[in-house]
Each structure stands twice: as structure tokens, then as C-alpha cells.
XYZ file of C-alpha atoms in Angstrom:
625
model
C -168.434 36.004 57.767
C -171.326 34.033 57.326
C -171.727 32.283 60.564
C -175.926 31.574 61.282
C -176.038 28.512 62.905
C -176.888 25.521 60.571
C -179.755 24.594 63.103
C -181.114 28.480 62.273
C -182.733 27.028 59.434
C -185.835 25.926 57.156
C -186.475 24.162 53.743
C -188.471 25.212 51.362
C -188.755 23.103 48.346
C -190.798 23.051 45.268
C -189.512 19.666 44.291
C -187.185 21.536 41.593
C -184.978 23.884 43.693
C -184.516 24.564 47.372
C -184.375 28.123 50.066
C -182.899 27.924 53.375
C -184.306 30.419 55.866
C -183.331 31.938 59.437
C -185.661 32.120 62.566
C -184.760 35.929 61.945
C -186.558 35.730 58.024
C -183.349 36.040 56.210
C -183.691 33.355 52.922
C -180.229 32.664 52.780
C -179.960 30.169 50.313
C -181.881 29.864 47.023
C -180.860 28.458 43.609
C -183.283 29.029 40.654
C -184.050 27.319 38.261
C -182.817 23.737 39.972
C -181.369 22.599 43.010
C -177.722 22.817 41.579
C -178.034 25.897 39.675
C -175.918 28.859 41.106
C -177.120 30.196 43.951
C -179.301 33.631 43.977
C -179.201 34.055 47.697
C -176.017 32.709 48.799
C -175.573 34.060 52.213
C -175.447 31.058 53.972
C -171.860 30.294 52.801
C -170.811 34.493 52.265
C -172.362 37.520 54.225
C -171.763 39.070 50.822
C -173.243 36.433 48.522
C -177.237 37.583 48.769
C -179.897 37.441 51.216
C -183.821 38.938 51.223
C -184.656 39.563 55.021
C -188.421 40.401 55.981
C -189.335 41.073 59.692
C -189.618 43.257 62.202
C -187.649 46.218 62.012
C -185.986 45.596 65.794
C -183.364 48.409 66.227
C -179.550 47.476 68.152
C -181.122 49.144 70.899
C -184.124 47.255 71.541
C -184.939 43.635 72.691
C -185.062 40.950 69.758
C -188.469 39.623 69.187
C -189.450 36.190 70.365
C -189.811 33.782 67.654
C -191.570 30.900 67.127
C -192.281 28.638 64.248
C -193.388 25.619 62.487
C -194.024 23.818 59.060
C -198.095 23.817 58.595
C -199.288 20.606 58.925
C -198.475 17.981 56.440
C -196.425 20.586 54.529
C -193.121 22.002 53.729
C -194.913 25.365 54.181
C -192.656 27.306 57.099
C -194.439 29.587 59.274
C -192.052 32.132 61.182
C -194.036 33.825 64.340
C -192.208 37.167 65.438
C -193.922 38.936 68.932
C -192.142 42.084 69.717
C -193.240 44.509 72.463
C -195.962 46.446 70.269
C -196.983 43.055 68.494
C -197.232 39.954 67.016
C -196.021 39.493 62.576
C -195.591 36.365 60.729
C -193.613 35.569 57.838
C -195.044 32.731 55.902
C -192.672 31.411 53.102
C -193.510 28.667 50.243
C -191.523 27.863 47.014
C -194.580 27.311 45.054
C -195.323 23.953 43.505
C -198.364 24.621 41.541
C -201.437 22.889 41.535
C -201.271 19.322 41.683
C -204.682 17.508 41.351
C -202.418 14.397 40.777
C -200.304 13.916 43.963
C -198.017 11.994 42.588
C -197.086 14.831 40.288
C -196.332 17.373 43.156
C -194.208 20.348 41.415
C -194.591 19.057 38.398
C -196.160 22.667 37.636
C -193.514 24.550 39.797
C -193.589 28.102 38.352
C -190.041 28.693 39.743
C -191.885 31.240 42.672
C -190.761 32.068 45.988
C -193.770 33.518 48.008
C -193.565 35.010 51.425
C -196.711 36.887 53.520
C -196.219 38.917 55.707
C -199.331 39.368 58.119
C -200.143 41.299 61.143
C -201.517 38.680 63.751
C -201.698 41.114 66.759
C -201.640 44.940 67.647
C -198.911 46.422 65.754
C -194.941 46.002 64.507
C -192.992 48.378 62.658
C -191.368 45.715 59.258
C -188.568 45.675 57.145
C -187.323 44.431 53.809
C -184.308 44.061 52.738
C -183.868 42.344 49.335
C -180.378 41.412 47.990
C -179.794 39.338 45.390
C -176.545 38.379 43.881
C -176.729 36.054 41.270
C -174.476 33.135 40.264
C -172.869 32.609 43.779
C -172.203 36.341 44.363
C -170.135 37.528 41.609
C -172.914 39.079 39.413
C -174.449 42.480 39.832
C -178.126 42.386 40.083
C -179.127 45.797 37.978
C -182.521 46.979 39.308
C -185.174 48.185 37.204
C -187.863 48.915 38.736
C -191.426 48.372 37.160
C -195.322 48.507 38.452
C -195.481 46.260 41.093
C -192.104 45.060 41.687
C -188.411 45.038 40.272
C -186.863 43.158 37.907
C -183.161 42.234 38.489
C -180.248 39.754 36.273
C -180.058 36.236 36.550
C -177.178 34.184 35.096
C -179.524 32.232 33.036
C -182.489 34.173 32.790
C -184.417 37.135 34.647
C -185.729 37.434 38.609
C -188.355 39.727 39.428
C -189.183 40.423 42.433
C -193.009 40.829 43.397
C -193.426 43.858 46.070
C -196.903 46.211 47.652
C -194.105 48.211 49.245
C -191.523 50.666 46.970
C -187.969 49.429 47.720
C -185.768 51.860 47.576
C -182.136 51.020 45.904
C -179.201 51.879 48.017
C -177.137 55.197 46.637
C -174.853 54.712 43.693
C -174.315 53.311 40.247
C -174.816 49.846 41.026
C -176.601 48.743 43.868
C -176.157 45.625 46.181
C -179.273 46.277 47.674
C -183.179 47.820 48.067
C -184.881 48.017 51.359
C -188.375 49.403 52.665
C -190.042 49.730 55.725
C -193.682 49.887 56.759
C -196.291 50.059 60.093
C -198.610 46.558 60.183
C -201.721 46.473 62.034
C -203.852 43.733 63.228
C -205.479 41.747 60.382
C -202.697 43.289 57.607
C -201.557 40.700 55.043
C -199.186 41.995 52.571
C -197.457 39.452 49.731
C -194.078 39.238 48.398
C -192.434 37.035 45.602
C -189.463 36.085 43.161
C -189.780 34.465 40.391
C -187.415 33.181 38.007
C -188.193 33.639 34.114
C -186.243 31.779 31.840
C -184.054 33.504 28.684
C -186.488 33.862 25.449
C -186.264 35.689 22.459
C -186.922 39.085 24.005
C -187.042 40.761 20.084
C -188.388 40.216 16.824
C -191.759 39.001 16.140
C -191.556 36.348 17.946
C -190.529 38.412 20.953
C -191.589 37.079 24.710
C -190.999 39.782 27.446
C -190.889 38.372 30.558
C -193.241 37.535 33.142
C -193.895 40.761 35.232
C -194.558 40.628 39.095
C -197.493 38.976 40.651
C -200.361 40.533 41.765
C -201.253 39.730 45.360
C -204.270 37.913 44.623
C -202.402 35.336 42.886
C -199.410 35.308 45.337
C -201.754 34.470 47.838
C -203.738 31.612 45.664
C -199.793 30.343 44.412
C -199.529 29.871 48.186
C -202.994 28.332 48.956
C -202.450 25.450 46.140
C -198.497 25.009 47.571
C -200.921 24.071 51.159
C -203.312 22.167 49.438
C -200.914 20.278 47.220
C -198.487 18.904 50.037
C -201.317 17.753 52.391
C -202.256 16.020 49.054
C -199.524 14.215 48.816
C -199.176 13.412 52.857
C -202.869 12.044 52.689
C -202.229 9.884 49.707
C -198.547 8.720 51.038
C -198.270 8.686 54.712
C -199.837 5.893 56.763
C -196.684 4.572 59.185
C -198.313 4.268 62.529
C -195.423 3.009 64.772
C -193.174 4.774 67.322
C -192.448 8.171 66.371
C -194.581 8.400 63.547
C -194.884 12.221 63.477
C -190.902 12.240 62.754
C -190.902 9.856 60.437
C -193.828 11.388 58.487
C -191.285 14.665 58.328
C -188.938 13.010 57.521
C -190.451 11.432 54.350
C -191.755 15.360 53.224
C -188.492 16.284 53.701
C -187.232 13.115 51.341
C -189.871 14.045 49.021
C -188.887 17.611 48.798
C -185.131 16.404 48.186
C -186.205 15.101 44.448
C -186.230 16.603 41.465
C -189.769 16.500 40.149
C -188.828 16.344 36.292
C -186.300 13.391 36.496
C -186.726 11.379 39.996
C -183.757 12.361 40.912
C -182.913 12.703 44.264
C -180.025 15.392 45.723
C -177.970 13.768 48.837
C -178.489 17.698 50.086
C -179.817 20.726 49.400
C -176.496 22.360 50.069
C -172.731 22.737 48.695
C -169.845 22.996 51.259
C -171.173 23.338 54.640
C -168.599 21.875 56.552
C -167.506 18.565 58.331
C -165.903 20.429 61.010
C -165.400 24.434 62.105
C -162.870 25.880 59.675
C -162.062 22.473 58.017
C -161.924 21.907 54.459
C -164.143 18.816 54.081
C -166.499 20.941 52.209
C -168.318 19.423 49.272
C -171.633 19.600 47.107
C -174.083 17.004 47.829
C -176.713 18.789 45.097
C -176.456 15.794 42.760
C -178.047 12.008 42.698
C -176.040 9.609 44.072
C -176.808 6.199 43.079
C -176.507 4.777 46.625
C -178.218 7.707 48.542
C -181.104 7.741 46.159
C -181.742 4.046 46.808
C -181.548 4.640 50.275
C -184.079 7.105 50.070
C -186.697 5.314 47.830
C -186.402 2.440 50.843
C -186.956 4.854 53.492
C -190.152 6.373 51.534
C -191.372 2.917 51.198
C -191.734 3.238 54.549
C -192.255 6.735 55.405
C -194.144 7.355 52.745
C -195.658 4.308 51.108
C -194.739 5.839 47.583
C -195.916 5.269 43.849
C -192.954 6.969 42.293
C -190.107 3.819 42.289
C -191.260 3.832 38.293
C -189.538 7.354 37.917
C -187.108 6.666 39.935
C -185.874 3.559 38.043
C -186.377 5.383 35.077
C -183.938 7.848 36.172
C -181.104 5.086 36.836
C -181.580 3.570 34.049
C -181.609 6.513 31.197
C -178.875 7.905 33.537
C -176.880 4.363 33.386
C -177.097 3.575 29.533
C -176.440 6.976 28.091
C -172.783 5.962 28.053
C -170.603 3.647 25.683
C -171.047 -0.075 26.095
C -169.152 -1.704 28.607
C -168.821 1.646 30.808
C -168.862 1.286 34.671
C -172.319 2.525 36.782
C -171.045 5.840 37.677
C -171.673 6.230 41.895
C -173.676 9.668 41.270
C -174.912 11.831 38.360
C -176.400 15.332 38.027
C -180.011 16.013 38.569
C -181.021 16.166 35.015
C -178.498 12.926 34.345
C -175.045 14.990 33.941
C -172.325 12.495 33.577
C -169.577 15.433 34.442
C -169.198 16.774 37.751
C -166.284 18.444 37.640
C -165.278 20.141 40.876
C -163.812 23.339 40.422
C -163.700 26.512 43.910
C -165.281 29.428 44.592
C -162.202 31.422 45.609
C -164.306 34.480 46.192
C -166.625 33.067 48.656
C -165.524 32.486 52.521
C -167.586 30.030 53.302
C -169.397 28.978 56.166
C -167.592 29.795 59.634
C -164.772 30.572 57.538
C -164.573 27.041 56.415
C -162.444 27.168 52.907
C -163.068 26.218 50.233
C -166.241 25.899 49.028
C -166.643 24.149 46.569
C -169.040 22.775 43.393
C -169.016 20.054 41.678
C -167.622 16.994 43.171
C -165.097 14.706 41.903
C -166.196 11.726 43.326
C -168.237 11.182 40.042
C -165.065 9.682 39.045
C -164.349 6.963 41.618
C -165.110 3.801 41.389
C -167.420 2.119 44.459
C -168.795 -1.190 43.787
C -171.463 -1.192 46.559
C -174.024 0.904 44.493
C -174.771 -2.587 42.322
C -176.096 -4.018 46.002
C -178.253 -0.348 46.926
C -180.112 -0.891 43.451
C -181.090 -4.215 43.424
C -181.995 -3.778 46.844
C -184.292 -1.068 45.681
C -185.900 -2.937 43.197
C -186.670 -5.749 45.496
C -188.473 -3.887 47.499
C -190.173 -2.119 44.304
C -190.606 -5.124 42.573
C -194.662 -4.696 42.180
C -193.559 -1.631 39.509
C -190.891 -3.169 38.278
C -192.840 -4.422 35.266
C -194.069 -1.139 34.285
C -189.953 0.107 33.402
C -190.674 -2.735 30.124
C -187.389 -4.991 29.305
C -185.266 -1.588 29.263
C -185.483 -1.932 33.111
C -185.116 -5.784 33.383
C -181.693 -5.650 30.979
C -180.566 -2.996 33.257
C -181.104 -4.826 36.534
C -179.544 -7.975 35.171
C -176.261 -5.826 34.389
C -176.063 -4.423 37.219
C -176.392 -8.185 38.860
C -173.476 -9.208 36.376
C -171.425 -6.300 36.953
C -171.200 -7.153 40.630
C -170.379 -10.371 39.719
C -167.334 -9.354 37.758
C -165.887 -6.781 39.751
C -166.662 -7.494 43.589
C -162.493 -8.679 43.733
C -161.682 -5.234 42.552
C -160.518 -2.576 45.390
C -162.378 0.730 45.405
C -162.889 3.667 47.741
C -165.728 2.662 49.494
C -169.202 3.963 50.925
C -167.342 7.411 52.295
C -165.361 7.782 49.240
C -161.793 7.978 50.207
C -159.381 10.164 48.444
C -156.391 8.196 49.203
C -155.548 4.278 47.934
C -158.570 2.185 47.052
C -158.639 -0.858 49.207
C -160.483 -4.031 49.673
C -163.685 -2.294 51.928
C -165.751 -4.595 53.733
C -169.079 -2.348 52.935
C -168.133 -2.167 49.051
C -167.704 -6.657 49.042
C -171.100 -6.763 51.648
C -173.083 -5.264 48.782
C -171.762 -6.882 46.369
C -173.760 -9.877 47.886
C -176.541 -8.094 48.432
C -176.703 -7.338 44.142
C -176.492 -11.204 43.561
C -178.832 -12.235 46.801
C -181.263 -9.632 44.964
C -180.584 -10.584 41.987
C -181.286 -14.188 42.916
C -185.044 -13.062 44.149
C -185.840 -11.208 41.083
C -184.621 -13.704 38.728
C -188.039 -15.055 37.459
C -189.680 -11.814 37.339
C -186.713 -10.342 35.315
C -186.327 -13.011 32.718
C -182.776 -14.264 34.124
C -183.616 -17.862 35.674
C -180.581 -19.164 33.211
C -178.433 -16.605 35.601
C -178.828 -18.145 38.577
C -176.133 -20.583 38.811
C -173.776 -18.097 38.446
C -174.824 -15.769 40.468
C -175.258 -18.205 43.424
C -171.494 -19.381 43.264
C -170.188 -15.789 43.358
C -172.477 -14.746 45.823
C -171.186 -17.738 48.587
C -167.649 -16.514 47.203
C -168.026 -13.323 48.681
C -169.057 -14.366 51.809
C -166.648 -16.997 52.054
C -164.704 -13.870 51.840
C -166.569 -11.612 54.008
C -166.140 -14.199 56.759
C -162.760 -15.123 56.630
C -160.756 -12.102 55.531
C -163.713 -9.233 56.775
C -163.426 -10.359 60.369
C -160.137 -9.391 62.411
C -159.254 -10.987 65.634
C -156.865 -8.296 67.212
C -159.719 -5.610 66.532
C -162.411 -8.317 68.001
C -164.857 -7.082 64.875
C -165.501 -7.032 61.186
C -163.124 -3.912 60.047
C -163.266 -1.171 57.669
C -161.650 -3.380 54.664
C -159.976 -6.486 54.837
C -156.379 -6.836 56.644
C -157.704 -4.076 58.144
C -158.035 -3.068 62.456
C -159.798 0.030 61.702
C -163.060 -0.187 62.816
C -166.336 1.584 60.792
C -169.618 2.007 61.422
C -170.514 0.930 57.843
C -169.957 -3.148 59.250
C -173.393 -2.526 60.947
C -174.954 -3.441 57.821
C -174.124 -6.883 57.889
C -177.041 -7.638 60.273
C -179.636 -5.022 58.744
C -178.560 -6.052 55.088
C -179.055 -9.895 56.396
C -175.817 -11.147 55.452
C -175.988 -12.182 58.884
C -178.057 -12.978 62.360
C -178.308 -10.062 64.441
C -177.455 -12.376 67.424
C -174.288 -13.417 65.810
C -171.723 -13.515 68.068
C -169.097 -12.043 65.717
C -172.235 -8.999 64.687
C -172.964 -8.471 68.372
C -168.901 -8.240 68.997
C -168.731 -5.648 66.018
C -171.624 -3.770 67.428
C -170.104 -3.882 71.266
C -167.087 -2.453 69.458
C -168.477 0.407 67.349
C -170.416 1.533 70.616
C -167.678 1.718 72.639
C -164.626 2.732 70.444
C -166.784 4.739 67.345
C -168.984 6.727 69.894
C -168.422 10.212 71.246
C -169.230 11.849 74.598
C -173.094 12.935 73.514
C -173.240 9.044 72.510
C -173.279 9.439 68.326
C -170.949 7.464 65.977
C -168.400 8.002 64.044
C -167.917 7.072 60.953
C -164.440 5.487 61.495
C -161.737 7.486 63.733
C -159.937 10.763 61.769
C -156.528 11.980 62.599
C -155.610 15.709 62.259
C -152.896 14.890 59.556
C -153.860 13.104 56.771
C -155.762 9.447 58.292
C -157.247 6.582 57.010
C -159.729 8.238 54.197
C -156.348 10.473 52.304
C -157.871 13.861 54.026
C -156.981 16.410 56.180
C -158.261 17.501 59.190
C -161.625 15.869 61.671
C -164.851 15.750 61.133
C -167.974 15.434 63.408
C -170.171 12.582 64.868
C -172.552 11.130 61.818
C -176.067 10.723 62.791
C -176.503 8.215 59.832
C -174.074 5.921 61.423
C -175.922 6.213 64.959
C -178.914 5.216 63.541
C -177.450 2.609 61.742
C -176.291 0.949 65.232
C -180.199 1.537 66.737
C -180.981 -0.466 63.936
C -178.589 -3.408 64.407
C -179.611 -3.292 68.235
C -182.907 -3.294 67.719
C -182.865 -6.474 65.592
C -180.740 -7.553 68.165
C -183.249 -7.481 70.470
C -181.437 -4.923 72.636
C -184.635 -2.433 72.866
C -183.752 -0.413 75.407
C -180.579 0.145 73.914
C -181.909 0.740 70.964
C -184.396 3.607 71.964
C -181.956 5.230 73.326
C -179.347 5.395 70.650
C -182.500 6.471 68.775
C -183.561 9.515 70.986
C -179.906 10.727 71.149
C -179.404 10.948 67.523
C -182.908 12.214 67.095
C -182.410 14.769 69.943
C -179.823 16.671 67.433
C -182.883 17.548 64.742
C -183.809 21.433 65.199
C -187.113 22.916 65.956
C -188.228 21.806 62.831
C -187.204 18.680 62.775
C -184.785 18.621 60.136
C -181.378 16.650 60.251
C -177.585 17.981 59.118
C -175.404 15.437 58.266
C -173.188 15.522 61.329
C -173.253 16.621 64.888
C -169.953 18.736 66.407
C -169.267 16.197 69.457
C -167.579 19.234 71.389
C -170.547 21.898 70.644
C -173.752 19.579 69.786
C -174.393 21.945 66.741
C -175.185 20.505 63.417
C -172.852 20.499 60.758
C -172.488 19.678 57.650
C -175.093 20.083 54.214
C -178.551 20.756 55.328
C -181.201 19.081 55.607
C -179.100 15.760 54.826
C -180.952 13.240 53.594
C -178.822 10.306 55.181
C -179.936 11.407 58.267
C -183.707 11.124 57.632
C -183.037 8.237 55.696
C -181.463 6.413 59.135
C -184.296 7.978 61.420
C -187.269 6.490 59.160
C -185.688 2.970 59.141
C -184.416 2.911 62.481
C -188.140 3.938 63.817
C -189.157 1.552 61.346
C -186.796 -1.461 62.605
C -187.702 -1.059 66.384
C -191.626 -0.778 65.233
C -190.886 -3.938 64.243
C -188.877 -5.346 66.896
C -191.217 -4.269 69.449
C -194.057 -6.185 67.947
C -192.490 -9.235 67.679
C -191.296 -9.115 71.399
C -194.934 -8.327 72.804
């Protein structure tokens, strides 16, 4: 069973795919050639499914090593420290991005290379390898062959070879899982490892092209030099927040950063499929595609975490994304990386999953649904954008305007809301809120987008739905705006009223809503809940509970802090930021029994809450001095 804690582990990201690795050196997780391609290393959700372990070789008898680690400075670079009794090793792992003179372009050269060192920092360790790859979630064979320098092994789409000094040695038999090695380091040793994936070619004929044979060391070690030198690149050109907790919010924004896919400007809600919402529970999905709403999150957060340049490609994105379906087609609520319309969920039967937690799953079927609140994340977007706005040409403007007109028409319509509920659609508070926020947007942009004759329109729909919002949003028995209207179930997503500015912060019906959430939505370590679950099938048409979601407790630091509740804000902060690992990095919920993280990893929701809730009290803090 795989069962590594979730908090066990580290990104790597070349800004096309993304590794997970253990504080024991175990890469668990890796999908070549993009973040939603099958998995090579799929350990993390199947003992079975693939892993490549280097380390010390620490026997059952003797004591496990200390470990230690970090991401290099202004990198996504990991740097695992292992001190055993005899010495002192560290594994150094990078998914290469290639050089990138223009920041901007980080992994825009990405040669699809995983490269680990392993170096010798003090007296000496006896190391292991263990390399076992099993493409396409598990179920294919790998087939070694070896060659000089390395072995090359079957992809599903393509070819790995794997980049060695040491001779692995295939386990016994016709068709191995596995090949494994083991060698003395001393003091000042470096020795290189990598994988690479080579794409399928014409591999006969005259226009034959073998493939790409393993790495020297040399240029392992220079692939990994330029990964260093092109992230603190970026960082210097991006990252100038200054205000409280700076240093997390700077991670945080990396971590964003390494979340998008380089080619497109897409950006994956996770870097993982089916890590669950609670132990054994079957709220497992895939989060490695681009929703439309936590994209536009995350391009707000980098405004802030990151100061970025890229909201062209990002728009972009949207809008090829958007149009490339028949006229008078809904905006889907997510799309694949490369702009897949079809997300089709299907299971992996033959995987376990995490804990035990069936079934996992890919694909996700929430392409399907209809949520009217990703009109509102958009147009919020582009306000905050709107200095590159006219670089996207009148594709973009036409686009925006839609999506301003679309909200118009449809903001009546039930849906199934912000956590995309598999029962009835309903009437959702959140889903009507930023329905607003598209025309309020839409309203500020206007001029700039060629749609002054608009605005009449726009401005009676918009004081519709808050005529609405007001009188049918807000429920007296519950003391609070509700989940949807008619409705006493309370959610955490009615804390965007204030931070979306539908309303005062000091409104006495917002500061009711946010009494209420704290005391009725929070848990014993003091995060939030989405809205309450019920063991049988509850509110949102699922089974089972899920955890404590650390978006949601950031969420209500945010609406205190413009509340001017600072204290109380801080330390809603702190707790939720507490729950980050020893690398900082942020799962999408928190067990409220256990305090482990759980599920997909890193999450970016959760970064996306911690940048602008540090950002919000940053601000609040200033204007109360």
C-alpha cells in the first residue's frame, strides 16, 4: 500500500511536467512528457506503480539517517541532506528547465530531464539505487536495454533512458520490475544521474532518428547549473512583495509558477490525480488540468507574489481555449493543459491508491458542469491585468465582452457551484456573487474594451443581482448569507462578499456571516470547512467526509483582516500556515483528527489563499498604523 505521508514530499517542476519526492529520495511521482501524461513513477498512489530511490543504503538493522532539506534559494531546486553514522550524502534533484536568458520564458527549453547528484559532503556512506519505472500508471513493462552509460527502458509515448556512472543490475528473470546498484562515497564524491524522456520518431528509413542516448555527467551537471541559474532568474525579475511573511509568499509564487504549463499558460489546480479528501474515502479526483476559476485565482495571487509579465499568455490561453468551440457554446469551467475540451473520467482499477483510498481516478467529469462564477474570476483577472490587455488585439476584447454578456444572460440559471456538486444544481450564492463581479468588471473595462454602448445593460443586471444577493442570499434562521438561496447551510465561499467588494467588511450582515463560519465551519485545530459533510450522501450528492480546507481558512483571515480584526486575523493566518511542510508547500486539505495534509499536492488553492491573505493584512496593517 502506498502510504508516505503527503507532507513526505517535494516538487520538482520544469514548468511542463512535475516529480514528487520523499525525505527518504524515493521520486514517487513523475509524468513525462506533461503534467497530465501517465505517470512513469507512480508510487505515490501504488507501491507497485514505479519509484527510483537514491540514498544511503541504511540496512533494517541499523538507525535511519537524519535528514534534512531545503529548496536552494529562489528555486524549485530540492536539496535532500542524509547524515548517517559513517557520514554525511546529499541528493540534489532538478527537472531541468533549460537555459532561459529570457525569464519570462522559464522552461520554455525543458529537455524533458530529471537530474539528481548524488555527492559525498562528509567522511563516508555506503549508497543505493534503485530504479523502477513502470510506465503509463503501472501497467506497462519497462524492457531494459542496457547501453554505454545508462539504460534505455519503454515509454507509452516514446522512450526513457536513464543516465547512470554506476552499472544497475536488472533483477533475475524475463522481465524485470527493477535494476539496483550500490556503491562506497567519500568526501568530495559527486556522481550524476538522469531520465530523460525522448519522444517517438521515425526510428528507420533514411530519415531515421535514434534516440537521444544518456547524458554524460558533464552535461548533467551544467543541465542542473542553468535549472539554478534560470529560477533565481525569474525570482529576481518577479519577486519584490516586502510585507509580512514575505519569504512564504515568495514560495508560494515559485510554487504557482511551477504549476503552469510553459507552452500554453496553462495552469494545473495540482500536480496530482486522486490523493484523497479523507483516509480511505473516495473523493479522489485529478486536478492536472486548467480550471478557468483556479487559473484566475492564480494569475491574481502572482500579481502579487510575483509581480508577473505573463497575464498576455495567460489570456491567450482562455481565449484560444474558449472559441475553439461552435458559436453560442457555454465557457467550459476547466480544460486540458494543451486546451482539451474532453475530460472524460474513466478508473484505474488496478491501482490502490493512496492509503487505500479507491478509486483513483483520471480525468474529471466536472468539465461537463455548468458553474457560472468563472465569467466573474476572468474579468476579475483582466482588471487587474488590464495594462496587457491591449497586447491580446480585439480577439481578447470580443472575448471579454462575451464573457460580460454571458453573465448577463445566465446569472438566473442554477448550477453546481464553486465546489462542484454532483447532486441537483441550485441557486449558489458564490455562483450569483460573481456573476456581479463579471458585470462590475465589465463596467471598469468598458472604455478600454470598446463596449461603452454596453454599459446600460450591464449596470441594470448587475443591481439585479444584488437586489438578489441581498434579499434571497441572506437567511435569518441561519443569522448569515448561506450556501445558495432558501438555503441554512452555511459555506465558507460567502466570505467573498467582503474581499470581492460586493460589500463593506464592517457590514453587519458580513461580520454576522463571518462570526458564523468561525464558529460553526471551524474544526478543533481552528481551519474551515468548506460547508459541513455527512457520512451518507450530504449537501454536495457525495459520499463520505472530507477534511478542513486551508483555502477557506485563509479566505476568513482575509475577510477579518479587512475587517479590521488583526489579531484575529494573524492568527487564523499562522494556523492555516502552520499546516505547510518543511518545505513550505500546501495540500489542499488538513485531516482535523490527525493534522496531516491531504488531498492533491502541492494545491495551488492553498498558496493562492496564503499570498492574498499575507497580502490583505499587509495592507490592513498599514492603513491602521
Amino acid at each position: 500500500m502506498a502510504d508516505t505521508p503527503i507532507e513526505d514530499y517535494g516538487l520538482l517542476s520544469d514548468r511542463h511536467s512535475a516529480a514528487l519526492v520523499g525525505r527518504d529520495g524515493t521520486v514517487d511521482w513523475l509524468c513525462f512528457p506533461r503534467f497530465d501524461s501517465p505517470a512513469v513513477f507512480g508510487g505515490l498512489l501504488d507501491a507497485r506503480a514505479g519509484s527510483w530511490t537514491i540514498g544511503p543504503a541504511t540496512g533494517p538493522a541499523g538507525p535511519p539517517p537524519t535528514v534534512r532539506r531545503r529548496y536552494l534559494d529562489g528555486t524549485m531546486v530540492l536539496r535532500t541532506e542524509f547524515t548517517t553514522a559513517t557520514g554525511t550524502v546529499a541528493v540534489t534533484d532538478a527537472l531541468a528547465t533549460g537555459p532561459a536568458d529570457d525569464p519570462h520564458r522559464l522552461g520554455a527549453e525543458a529537455p524533458h530531464l530529471l537530474v539528481r547528484r548524488l555527492s559525498c559532503e562528509a567522511g563516508e556512506v555506503e549508497a543505493s539505487v534503485d530504479f523502477r519505472p513502470r510506465p503509463g500508471y503501472g501497467l506497462a513493462s519497462p524492457g531494459f536495454t542496457a547501453c554505454e552509460g545508462g539504460i534505455v527502458t519503454r515509454a507509452v509515448d516514446g522512450t526513457l533512458v536513464l543516465s547512470t556512472p554506476l552499472r544497475l543490475t536488472p533483477e533475475p528473470g524475463p522481465d524485470p520490475a527493477g535494476a539496483t546498484a550500490t556503491t562506497t562515497l567519500y568526501a568530495g564524491d559527486d556522481l550524476y544521474f538522469g531520465l530523460h524522456w525522448d519522444p517517438p520518431g521515425d526510428r528507420s528509413g533514411p530519415s531515421a532518428s535514434p534516440p537521444r542516448g544518456p547524458f554524460p555527467s558533464d552535461e548533467l551537471g551544467a543541465a542542473l547549473a542553468t535549472t539554478i541559474d534560470s529560477w533565481r532568474g525569474w525570482s529576481r525579475m518577479h519577486q519584490r512583495y516586502q510585507g509580512p511573511w514575505h519569504e512564504l509568499v515568495h514560495h508560494s509564487g515559485r510554487v504557482l509558477q511551477a504549476l503552469t504549463y510553459q507552452p500554453t499558460g496553462a495552469i494545473v489546480a495540482a500536480a496530482t490525480t486522486s490523493l484523497p479528501e479523507t483516509l480511505g474515502g473516495t473523493r479522489n479526483w485529478d486536478y492536472r488540468y486548467s480550471w478557468v476559476r483556479d487559473a484566475a485565482f492564480t494569475m491574481n495571487a502572482l500579481w502579487v507574489a510575483a509581480c508577473p509579465d505573463e497575464g498576455q499568455q495567460f489570456f491567450a490561453f482562455m481565449t484560444s481555449a474558449a472559441t475553439s468551440v461552435p458559436s453560442g457554446s457555454r465557457l467550459q469551467i476547466m480544460y486540458g493543459i494543451g486546451g482539451e475540451h474532453d475530460l472524460n473520467e474513466r478508473e484505474l482499477a488496478h491501482l490502490s491508491g493512496w492509503g487505500d483510498s479507491r478509486p483513483v481516478r483520471v480525468g474529471n467529469d466536472a468539465w461537463s458542469q455548468p458553474q457560472l462564477d468563472v465569467y466573474g474570476e476572468l474579468l476579475d483577472t483582466a482588471v487587474r491585468f488590464a495594462d496587457q490587455l491591449d497586447a491580446g488585439g480585439p480577439g481578447l476584447a470580443e472575448f471579454l465582452l462575451g464573457l460580460a454578456d454571458a453573465a448577463a444572460e445566465v446569472w438566473t440559471e442554477a448550477d453546481h457551484g464553486i465546489w462542484e456538486m454532483r447532486g441537483e444544481r441550485r441557486h449558489f450564492l458564490y455562483s450569483k456573487l460573481m456573476c456581479w463581479v463579471a458585470l462590475d468588471r465589465a463596467l471598469r473595462l468598458s472604455r478600454r474594451l470598446g463596449g461603452a454602448d454596453r454599459e446600460e445593460g450591464w449596470r441594470r443586471v448587475r443591481e439585479e443581482i444584488r437586489a438578489a444577493i441581498l434579499e434571497r442570499g441572506w437567511n435569518e434562521a441561519a443569522g448569515a448569507f448561506t450556501q445558495s438561496f432558501g438555503s441554512t447551510v452555511l459555506d465558507a465561499s460567502a466570505l467573498m462578499l467582503p474581499i470581492t467588494g460586493f460589500l463593506p467588511a464592517d457590514d453587519p450582515r458580513v461580520l454576522a456571516t463571518v462570526d458564523a463560519v468561525a464558529r460553526d465551519l471551524t474544526g478543533p485545530r481552528g481551519l474551515v470547512r468548506r460547508y459541513r459533510t455527512s457520512g451518507a450522501t450530504g449537501e454536495d450528492g457525495l459520499a463520505g467526509e472530507e477534511g478542513c480546507f486551508l483555502l477557506c481558512t485563509f479566505w476568513l483571515s482575509q475577510a477579518q483582516a479587512m475587517a479590521g480584526r488583526l489579531d484575529a486575523a494573524r492568527a487564523t493566518f499562522e494556523r492555516a500556515a502552520s499546516h505547510a511542510n518543511d518545505l513550505s508547500l500546501l495540500a489542499e486539505q488538513v485531516a482535523p483528527d490527525t493534522g496531516r495534509l491531504l488531498g492533491n499536492f502541492p494545491q495551488a488553492f492553498s498558496h493562492i489563499g496564503l499570498v492574498n491573505a499575507a497580502w490583505s493584512l499587509s495592507k490592513a496593517e498599514r492603513q491602521a498604523t
